[in-house]
XYZ file of C-alpha atoms in Angstrom:
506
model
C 73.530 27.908 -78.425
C 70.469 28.906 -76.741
C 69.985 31.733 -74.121
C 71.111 31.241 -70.100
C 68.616 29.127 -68.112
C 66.354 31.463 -66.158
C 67.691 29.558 -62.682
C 71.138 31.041 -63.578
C 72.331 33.661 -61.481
C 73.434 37.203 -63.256
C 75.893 39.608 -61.455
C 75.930 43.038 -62.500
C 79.085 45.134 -61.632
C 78.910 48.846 -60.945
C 75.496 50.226 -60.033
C 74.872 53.943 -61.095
C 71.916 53.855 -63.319
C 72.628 52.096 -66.094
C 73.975 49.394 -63.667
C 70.717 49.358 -61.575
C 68.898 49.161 -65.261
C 70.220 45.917 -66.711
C 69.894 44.302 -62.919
C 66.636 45.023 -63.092
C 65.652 43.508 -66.918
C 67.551 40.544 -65.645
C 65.596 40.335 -62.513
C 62.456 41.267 -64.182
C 63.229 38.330 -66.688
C 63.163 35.807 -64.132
C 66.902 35.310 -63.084
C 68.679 35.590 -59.555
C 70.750 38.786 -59.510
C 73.830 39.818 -57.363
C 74.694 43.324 -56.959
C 78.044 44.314 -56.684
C 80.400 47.984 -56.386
C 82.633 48.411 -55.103
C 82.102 51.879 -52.953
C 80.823 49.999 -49.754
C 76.941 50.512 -49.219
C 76.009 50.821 -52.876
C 75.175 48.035 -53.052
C 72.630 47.552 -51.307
C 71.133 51.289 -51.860
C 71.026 50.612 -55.221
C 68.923 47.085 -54.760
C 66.528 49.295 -52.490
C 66.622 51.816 -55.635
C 65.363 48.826 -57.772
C 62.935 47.620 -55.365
C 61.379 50.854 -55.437
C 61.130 51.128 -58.784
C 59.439 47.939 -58.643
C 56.873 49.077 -56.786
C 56.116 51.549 -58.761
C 54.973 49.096 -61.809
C 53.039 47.651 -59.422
C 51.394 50.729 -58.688
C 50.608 51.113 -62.458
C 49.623 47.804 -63.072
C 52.602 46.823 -65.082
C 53.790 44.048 -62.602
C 51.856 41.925 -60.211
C 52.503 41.770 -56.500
C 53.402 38.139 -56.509
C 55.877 38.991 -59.389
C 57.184 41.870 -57.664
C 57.799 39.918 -54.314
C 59.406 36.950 -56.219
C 61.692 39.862 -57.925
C 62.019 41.125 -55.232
C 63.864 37.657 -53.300
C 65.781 37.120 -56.146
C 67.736 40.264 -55.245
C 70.926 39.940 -53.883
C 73.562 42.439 -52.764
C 77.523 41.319 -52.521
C 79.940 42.441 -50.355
C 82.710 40.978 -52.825
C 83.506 39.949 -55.893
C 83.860 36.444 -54.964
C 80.410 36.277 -53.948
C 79.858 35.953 -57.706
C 81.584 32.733 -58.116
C 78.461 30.483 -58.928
C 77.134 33.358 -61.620
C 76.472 32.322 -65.303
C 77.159 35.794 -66.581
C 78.592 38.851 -65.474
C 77.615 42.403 -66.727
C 80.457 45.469 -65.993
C 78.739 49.285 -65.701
C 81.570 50.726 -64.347
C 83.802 53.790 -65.138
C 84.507 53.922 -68.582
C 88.200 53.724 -68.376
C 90.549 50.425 -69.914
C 92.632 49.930 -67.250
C 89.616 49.956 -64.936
C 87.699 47.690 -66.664
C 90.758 45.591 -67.691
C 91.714 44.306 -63.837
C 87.927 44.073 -63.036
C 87.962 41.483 -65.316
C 91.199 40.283 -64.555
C 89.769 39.766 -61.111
C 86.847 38.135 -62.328
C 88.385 35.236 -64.247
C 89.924 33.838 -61.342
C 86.626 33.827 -59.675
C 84.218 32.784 -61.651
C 83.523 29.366 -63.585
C 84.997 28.671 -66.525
C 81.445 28.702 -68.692
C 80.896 32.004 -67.048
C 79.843 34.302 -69.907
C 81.486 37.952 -69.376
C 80.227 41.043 -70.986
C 80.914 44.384 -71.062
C 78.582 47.637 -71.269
C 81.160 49.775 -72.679
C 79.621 52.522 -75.111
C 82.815 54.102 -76.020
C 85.563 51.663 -75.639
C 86.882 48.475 -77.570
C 85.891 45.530 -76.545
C 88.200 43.511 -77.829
C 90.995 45.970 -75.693
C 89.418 45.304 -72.613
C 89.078 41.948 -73.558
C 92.785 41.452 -73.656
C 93.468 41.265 -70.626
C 92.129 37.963 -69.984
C 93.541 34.551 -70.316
C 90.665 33.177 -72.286
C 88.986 36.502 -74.622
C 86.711 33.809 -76.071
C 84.064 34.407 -73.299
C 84.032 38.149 -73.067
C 81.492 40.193 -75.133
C 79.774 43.530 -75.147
C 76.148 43.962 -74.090
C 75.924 47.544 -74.585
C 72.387 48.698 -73.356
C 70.315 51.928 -73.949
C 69.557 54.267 -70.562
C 67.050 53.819 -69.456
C 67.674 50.255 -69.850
C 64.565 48.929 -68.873
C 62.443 50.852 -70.997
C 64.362 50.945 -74.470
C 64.499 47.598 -76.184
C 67.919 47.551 -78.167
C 70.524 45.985 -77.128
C 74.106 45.708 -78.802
C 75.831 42.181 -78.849
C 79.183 43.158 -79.711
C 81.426 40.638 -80.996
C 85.721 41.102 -79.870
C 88.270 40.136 -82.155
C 88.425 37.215 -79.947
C 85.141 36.723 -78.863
C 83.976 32.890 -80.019
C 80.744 32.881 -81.769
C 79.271 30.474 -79.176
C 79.652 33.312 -76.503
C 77.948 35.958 -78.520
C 74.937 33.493 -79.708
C 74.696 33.013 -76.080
C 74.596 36.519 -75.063
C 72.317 37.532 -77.734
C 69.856 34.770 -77.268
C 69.853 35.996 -73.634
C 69.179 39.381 -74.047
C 66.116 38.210 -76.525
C 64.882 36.011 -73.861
C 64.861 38.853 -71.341
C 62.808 40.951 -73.854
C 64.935 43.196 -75.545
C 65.734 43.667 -79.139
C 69.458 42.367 -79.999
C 71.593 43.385 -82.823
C 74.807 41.626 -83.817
C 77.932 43.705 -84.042
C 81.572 43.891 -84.829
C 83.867 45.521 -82.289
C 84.396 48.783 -83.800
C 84.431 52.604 -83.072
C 81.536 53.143 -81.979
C 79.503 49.837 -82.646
C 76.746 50.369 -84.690
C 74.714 53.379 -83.042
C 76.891 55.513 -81.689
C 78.968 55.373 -85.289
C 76.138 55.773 -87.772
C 74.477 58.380 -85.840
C 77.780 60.751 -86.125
C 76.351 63.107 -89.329
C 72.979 63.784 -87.237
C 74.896 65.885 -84.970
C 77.621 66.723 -86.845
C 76.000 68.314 -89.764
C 73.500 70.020 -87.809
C 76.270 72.217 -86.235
C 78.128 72.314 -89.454
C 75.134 74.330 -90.942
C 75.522 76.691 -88.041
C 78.942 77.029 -87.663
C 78.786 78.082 -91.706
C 75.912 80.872 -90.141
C 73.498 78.965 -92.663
C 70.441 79.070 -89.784
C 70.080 79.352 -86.059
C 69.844 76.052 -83.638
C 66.331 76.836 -83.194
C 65.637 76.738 -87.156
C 68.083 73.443 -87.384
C 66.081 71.902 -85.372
C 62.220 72.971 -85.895
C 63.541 71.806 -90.107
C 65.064 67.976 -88.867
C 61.814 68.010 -86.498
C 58.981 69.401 -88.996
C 60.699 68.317 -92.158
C 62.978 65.380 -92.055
C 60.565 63.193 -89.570
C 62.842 63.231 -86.839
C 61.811 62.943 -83.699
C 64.155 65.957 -82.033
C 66.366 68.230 -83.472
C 70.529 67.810 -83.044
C 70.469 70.720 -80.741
C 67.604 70.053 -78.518
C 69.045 66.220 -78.272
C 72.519 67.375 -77.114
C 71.452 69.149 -74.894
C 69.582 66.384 -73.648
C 71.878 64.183 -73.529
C 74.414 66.390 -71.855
C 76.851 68.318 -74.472
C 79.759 66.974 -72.823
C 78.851 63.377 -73.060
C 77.662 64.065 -76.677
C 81.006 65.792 -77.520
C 82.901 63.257 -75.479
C 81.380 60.145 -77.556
C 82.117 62.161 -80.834
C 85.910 62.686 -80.003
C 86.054 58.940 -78.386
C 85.242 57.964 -82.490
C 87.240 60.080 -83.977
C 90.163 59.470 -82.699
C 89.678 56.085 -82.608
C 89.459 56.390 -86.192
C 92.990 57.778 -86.216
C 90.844 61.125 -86.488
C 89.294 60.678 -90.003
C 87.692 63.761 -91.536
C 84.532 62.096 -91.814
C 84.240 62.006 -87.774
C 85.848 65.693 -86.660
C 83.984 66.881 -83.940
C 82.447 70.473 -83.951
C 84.309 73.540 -82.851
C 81.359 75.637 -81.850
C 80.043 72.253 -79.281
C 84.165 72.612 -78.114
C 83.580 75.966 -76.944
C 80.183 75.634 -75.400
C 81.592 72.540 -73.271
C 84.464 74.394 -72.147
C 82.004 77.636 -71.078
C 80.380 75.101 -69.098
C 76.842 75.104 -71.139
C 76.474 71.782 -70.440
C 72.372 71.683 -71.868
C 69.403 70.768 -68.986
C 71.827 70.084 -66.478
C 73.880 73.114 -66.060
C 70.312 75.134 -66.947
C 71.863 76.405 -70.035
C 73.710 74.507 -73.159
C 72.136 75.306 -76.730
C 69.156 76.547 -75.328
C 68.473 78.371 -72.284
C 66.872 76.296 -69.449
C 67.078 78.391 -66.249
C 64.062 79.174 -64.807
C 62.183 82.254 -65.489
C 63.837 82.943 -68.704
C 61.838 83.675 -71.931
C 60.915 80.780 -73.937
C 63.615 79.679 -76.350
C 63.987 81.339 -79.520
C 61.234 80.467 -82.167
C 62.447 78.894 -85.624
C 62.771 81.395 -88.507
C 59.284 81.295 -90.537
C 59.050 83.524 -93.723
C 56.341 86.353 -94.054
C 53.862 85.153 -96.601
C 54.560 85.056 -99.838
C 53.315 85.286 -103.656
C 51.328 82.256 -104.708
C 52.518 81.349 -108.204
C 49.859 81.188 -110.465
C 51.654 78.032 -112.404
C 54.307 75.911 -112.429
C 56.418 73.814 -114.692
C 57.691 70.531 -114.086
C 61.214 69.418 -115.650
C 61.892 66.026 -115.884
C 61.328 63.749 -112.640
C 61.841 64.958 -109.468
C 62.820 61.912 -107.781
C 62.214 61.699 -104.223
C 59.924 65.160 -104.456
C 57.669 63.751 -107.235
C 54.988 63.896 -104.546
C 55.169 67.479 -104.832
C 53.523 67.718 -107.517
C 50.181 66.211 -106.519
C 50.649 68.531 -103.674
C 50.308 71.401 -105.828
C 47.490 70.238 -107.926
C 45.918 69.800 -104.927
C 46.114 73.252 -103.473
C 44.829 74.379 -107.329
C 47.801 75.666 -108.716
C 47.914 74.073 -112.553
C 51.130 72.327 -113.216
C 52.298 71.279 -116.580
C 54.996 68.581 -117.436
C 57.230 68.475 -119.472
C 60.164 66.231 -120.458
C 63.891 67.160 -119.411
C 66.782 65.203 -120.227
C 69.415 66.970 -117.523
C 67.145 68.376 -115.172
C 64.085 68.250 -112.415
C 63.368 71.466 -111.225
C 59.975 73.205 -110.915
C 60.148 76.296 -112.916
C 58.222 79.447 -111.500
C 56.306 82.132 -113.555
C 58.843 84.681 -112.903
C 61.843 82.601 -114.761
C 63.260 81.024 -111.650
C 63.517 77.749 -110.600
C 63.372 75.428 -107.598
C 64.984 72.068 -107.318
C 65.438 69.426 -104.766
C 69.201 69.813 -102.366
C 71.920 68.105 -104.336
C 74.707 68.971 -102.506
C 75.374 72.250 -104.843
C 74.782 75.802 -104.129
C 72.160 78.124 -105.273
C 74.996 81.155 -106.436
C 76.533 78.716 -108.798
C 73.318 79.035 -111.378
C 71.153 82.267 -112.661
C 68.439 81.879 -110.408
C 67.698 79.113 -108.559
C 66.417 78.049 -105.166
C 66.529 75.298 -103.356
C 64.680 72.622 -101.327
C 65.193 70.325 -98.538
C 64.783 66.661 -98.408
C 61.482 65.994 -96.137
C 60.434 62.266 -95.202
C 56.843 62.966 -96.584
C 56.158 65.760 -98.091
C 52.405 65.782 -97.680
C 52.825 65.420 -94.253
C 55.517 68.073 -93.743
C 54.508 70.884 -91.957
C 57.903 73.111 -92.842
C 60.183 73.028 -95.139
C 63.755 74.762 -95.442
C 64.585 76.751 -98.852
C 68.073 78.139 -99.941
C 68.600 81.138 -101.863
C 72.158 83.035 -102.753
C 72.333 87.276 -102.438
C 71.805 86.848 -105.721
C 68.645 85.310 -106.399
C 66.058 87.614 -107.446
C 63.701 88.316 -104.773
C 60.471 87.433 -107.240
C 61.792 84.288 -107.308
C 62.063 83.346 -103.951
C 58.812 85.111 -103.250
C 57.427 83.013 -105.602
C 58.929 79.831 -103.674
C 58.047 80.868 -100.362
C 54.584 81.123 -101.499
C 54.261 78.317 -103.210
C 54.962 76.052 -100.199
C 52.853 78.372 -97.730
C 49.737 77.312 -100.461
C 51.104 73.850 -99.856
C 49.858 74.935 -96.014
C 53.768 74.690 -94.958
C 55.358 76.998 -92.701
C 58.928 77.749 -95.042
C 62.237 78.735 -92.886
C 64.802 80.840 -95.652
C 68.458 79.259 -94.472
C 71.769 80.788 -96.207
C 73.165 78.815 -99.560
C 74.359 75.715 -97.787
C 75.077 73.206 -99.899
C 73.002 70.234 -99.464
C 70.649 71.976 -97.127
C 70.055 70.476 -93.643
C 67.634 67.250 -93.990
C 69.038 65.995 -97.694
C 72.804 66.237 -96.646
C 72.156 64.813 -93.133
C 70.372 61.817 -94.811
C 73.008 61.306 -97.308
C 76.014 60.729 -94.712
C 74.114 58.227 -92.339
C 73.376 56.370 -95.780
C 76.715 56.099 -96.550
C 78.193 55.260 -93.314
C 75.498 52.468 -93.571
C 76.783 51.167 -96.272
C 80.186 51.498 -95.513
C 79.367 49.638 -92.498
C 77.977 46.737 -94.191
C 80.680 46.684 -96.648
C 83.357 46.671 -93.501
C 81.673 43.655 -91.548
C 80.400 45.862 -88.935
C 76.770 44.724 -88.765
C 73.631 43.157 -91.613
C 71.437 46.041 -93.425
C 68.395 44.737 -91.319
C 70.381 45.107 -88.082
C 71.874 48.342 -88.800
C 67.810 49.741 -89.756
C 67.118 48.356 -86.287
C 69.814 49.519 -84.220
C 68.989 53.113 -85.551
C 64.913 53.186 -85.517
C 64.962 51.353 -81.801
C 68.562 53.474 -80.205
C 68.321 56.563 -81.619
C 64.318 56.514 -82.853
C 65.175 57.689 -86.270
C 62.074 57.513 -88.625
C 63.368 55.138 -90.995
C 66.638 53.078 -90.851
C 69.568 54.240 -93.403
C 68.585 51.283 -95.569
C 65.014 52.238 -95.677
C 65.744 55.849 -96.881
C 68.780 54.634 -99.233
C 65.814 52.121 -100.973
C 62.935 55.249 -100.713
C 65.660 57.798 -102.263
C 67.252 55.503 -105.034
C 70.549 54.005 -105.218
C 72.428 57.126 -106.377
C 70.647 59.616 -104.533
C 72.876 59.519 -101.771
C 76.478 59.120 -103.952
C 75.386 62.187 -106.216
C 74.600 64.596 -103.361
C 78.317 63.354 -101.424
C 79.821 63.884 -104.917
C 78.259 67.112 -105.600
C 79.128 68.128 -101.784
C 83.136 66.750 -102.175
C 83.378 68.554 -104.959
C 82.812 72.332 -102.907
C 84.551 70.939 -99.925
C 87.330 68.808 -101.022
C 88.451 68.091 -97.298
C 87.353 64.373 -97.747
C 84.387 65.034 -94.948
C 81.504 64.249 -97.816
C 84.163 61.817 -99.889
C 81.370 59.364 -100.541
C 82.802 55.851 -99.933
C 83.645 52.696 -101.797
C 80.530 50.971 -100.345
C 78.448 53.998 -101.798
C 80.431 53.935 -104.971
C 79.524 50.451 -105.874
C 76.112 50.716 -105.059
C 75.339 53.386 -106.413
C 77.106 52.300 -110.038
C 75.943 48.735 -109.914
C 72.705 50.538 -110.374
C 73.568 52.269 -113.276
C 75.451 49.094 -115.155
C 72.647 46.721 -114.401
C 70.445 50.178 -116.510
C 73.287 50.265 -119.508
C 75.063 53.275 -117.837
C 78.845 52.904 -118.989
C 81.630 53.637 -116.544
C-alpha cells in the first residue's frame, strides 16, 4: 500500500493550531486541502493564518514564490462537512472529548467515499473508542502530530483494535511522503510518547516532593548531567502544567490507575493555585515581568582535592571516570573487587555510582548520579546521609570540582535524579516492546524526535548493560515497596537472559 496520490484532496477538521499545522504539511506536500470548523468564519481565518505563515518562508527563503502561490490555490475553506465528500483522507483536531469526536465521525462516514482514509489526532484518547462508532473501524487511524506540526518531524501512526493494516500502511506511507518521520503504534494509553515519557516528569517531582533538591537543582542536574535538553520543571511549565498534569492523569487512569503512572501531588496543587507556568506568568518558576531571575541551582563551595583514589572492581557505566581523574593528576590505583565498584577516598569513605539504595544504609558512603558522558558533564549531583562524615563528602565534592564539574549536594534519595529517571523510561521501553505497543527502533525514534531525549531508551539500556536498569528498580522496590519501581517482566527477562547466556544460575 503506498502513500495517497499527491492530486488527492486532504480535509482537515478543527483548525486551532495544531489543525492549521497538519493543513499546512499537507499543503506544503503538494495536496489540495479543505478547511473545515465548525464555528462559522474559522475557516477561512485560519486559511489566511496559513497563508501568512507562508509568506513568511518565503521571506526566509525556505519556499519559493511560485510554490507559495501554487500552495496557496490549493487552499480551500468549507462551509460544510459535505464539502469534503471527494477527500481521500480526513484529519480531526478538534476538542479532545469521545463523544465529540465520535459523531464527527459518525457524520463523516456518510459523507465521504468509501476508500476515504479517516484519522484521528487524538493525543490522549483511544483510538480504537472513537473508532467505534463507525460502521466500518477498518479505515479509521490515528495520526497524532507534534505542535508545532510543521516544524517537528514525528508523527504517530496509531493502529485501533480494528484498524486494517492496509489503512495504517497507507497513512504511514503518507505522512513519510509529506516529510515527516512515522512511527508505528498500537492503540494504547498514551501511544508511544506520551507513555514512555511518564518517569521524566514524574520522578523529577518525586525527588522534590521527598525535599531531596529544589526545581531549580532538578533541573540544572537532568540539563548539565543527564544530557537532556530541559529540565522536568522548566518543560512543564512550558508546556502548560495543566496540560502536562492533564496528559499524566488521562494515562493513569486509563491504566485503571497503576502505581507506576500516579500523578504528582505537589503539580495537583500548583494547577489548582492557578500556576499554570509561562502562561499564567508564574507555574514552577516565576515569569512575571520584573521579577528577579529564577533561583540558581545549588552548587557546593569548593572542596578538598583528594590526593588519591582507589578503584574497586568495575564501575560500569562510570568507568570513564577514571581516565577523568588521571587526567586532572590525581593517581588512581586498581584493584580487584568481587562485590563492589566504588572509588574509595583517602579519608576511608567511599563513592559509588546511584543504585537505587541509600547512602544511611552503609558506614560512609556517597553517592553519584548517572550522567550521559561524563567527560562532557559539566555538573554532577552527589548524595550524602546526616551521617556521612563531612571529610568524606569534602573529599567527593572536591574530587569532581578537579574534574572541572560544578557538584549540586541533593538529600539521600535513592537512586538519585538522572540514574533512577533513566532506569524507568528503560523499563517502560521494554515493557512496551514486550506488550506489542511499538519495535525498539521505533520506540528510540519516537523519543529522540517527540520529546528530543539524548538517546532513545534502547540506546541507554545497550550503553548501561542489560541489568543496569533491573538492579537499580530492584534495589529501589525494595525501599519503596508500593510497586511504583516494581521492575517488569519485560525487564526481568532481559535482564536474566543476560546472566544465563554468562552461566549465572537462577
Amino acid at each position: 500500500m503506498t502513500a495517497l496520490d499527491l492530486s488527492s484532496p486532504v480535509a482537515v477538521v478543527g483548525t486551532g493550531t495544531m489543525g492549521q499545522g497538519i493543513a499546512q504539511v499537507a499543503l506544503v506536500a503538494g495536496h489540495p486541502v479543505r478547511l473545515y470548523d465548525a464555528a462559522p468564519g474559522r475557516a477561512r481565518a485560519a486559511a489566511g493564518a496559513i497563508v501568512a505563515r507562508l509568506d513568511r518562508l518565503v521571506e526566509k527563503e525556505r519556499l519559493s514564490g511560485a510554490d507559495r502561490d501554487a500552495a496557496r490555490d490549493r487552499l480551500l475553506p468549507a462551509e460544510s462537512l459535505s464539502d469534503l465528500a471527494d477527500c481521500a483522507l480526513v484529519v480531526e483536531a478538534v476538542l479532545e472529548r469521545l463523544d465529540v469526536k465520535q459523531e464527527l465521525f459518525r457524520e463523516l462516514e456518510g459523507i465521504v467515499g468509501e476508500d476515504c482514509l479517516l484519522a484521528t489526532n487524538t493525543s490522549s484518547l483511544s483510538v480504537t473508542a472513537i473508532g467505534g462508532a463507525l460502521a466500518n473501524p477498518g479505515r479509521f487511524v490515528g495520526l497524532h502530530f507534534f505542535n508545532p506540526a510543521p516544524l517537528l518531524p514525528l508523527v504517530e501512526v496509531v493502529s485501533g483494535f480494528a484498524t486494517d493494516v492496509t489503512s495504517a500502511t497507507r497513512a504511514y506511507e503518507t505522512a513519510r511522503a509529506w516529510g515527516k518521520t512515522p512511527v508505528a503504534c498500537a492503540d494504547t494509553p498514551g501511544f508511544i510518547v506520551n507513555r514512555i515519557a511518564r518517569p521524566f516528569y514524574a520522578e523529577a517531582f518525586a525527588v522534590y516532593e521527598a525535599q531531596g533538591a529544589d526545581p531549580a537543582t532538578i533541573d540544572a542536574v537532568l540539563r548539565e548531567c543527564g544530557g537532556f535538553k530541559m529540565g522536568a520543571f522548566e518543560l512543564t511549565d512550558l508546556i502548560g502544567q495543566d496540560v502536562n498534569e492533564s496528559v499524566t492523569h488521562s494515562v493513569w487512569e486509563s491504566f485503571f490507575q497503576d502505581v507506576r503512572f500516579t500523578p504528582s501531588l505537589a503539580q495537583r496543587r500548583l494547577v489548582e493555585s492557578g500556576r499554570l507556568g509561562r502562561k499564567t506568568g508564574h507555574g514552577w518558576y516565576d515569569y512575571a515581568d520584573g521579577t528577579a531571575e529564577r533561583p540558581e541551582p545549588h552548587t557546593a563551595e569548593p572542596g578538598r582535592t583528594p590526593a588519591h583514589v582507589v578503584a574497586e572492581g568495575d564501575l560500569g557505566p562510570a568507568s570513564e571516570l577514571l581516565a577523568l581523574i588521571r587526567e586532572a593528576g590525581i593517581p588512581v590505583r586498581e584493584e580487584e573487587e568481587d562485590h563492589g565498584t566504588r572509588l574509595v577516598l583517602p579519608s576511608g569513605g567511599q563513592l559509588a555510582l546511584a543504585d537505587g539504595q541509600t547512602s544511611v544504609e552503609f558506614r560512609d558512603v556517597v553517592y553519584f548520579d548517572l550522567a550521559l558522558d561524563y567527560r562532557r558533564a559539566t555538573r554532577i549531583a552527589l548524595s550524602a546521609s546526616q551521617d556521612t562524615s563531612p571529610a568524606t563528602l569534602a573529599e567527593a565534592v572536591g574530587l569532581f570540582q578537579a574534574l572541572g564539574k560544578d557538584v549540586s549536594v541533593i538529600g539521600d534519595v535513592p537512586g538519585m535524579i538522572v540514574a533512577r529517571t533513566v532506569a524507568r523510561i528503560v523499563d517502560l521501553a521494554h515493557d512496551a516492546v514486550a506488550k506489542g505497543v511499538a519495535t525498539e527502533e521505533d520506540i528510540d525514534t519516537a523519543m529522540r524526535l517527540g520529546v528530543n531525549y539524548p538517546l532513545g531508551p534502547f540506546e541507554w539500556s545497550r550503553r548501561l548493560g542489560r541489568n543496569w536498569a533491573y538492579a537499580l528498580l530492584d534495589d529501589l522496590h525494595l525501599r519503596d515497596p508500593s510497586g511504583r519501581y516494581a521492575p517488569s517482566l519485560a525487564l526481568y527477562r532481559h535482564a536474566y537472559a543476560s546472566d544465563k547466556r554468562q552461566g549465572g544460575s537462577s
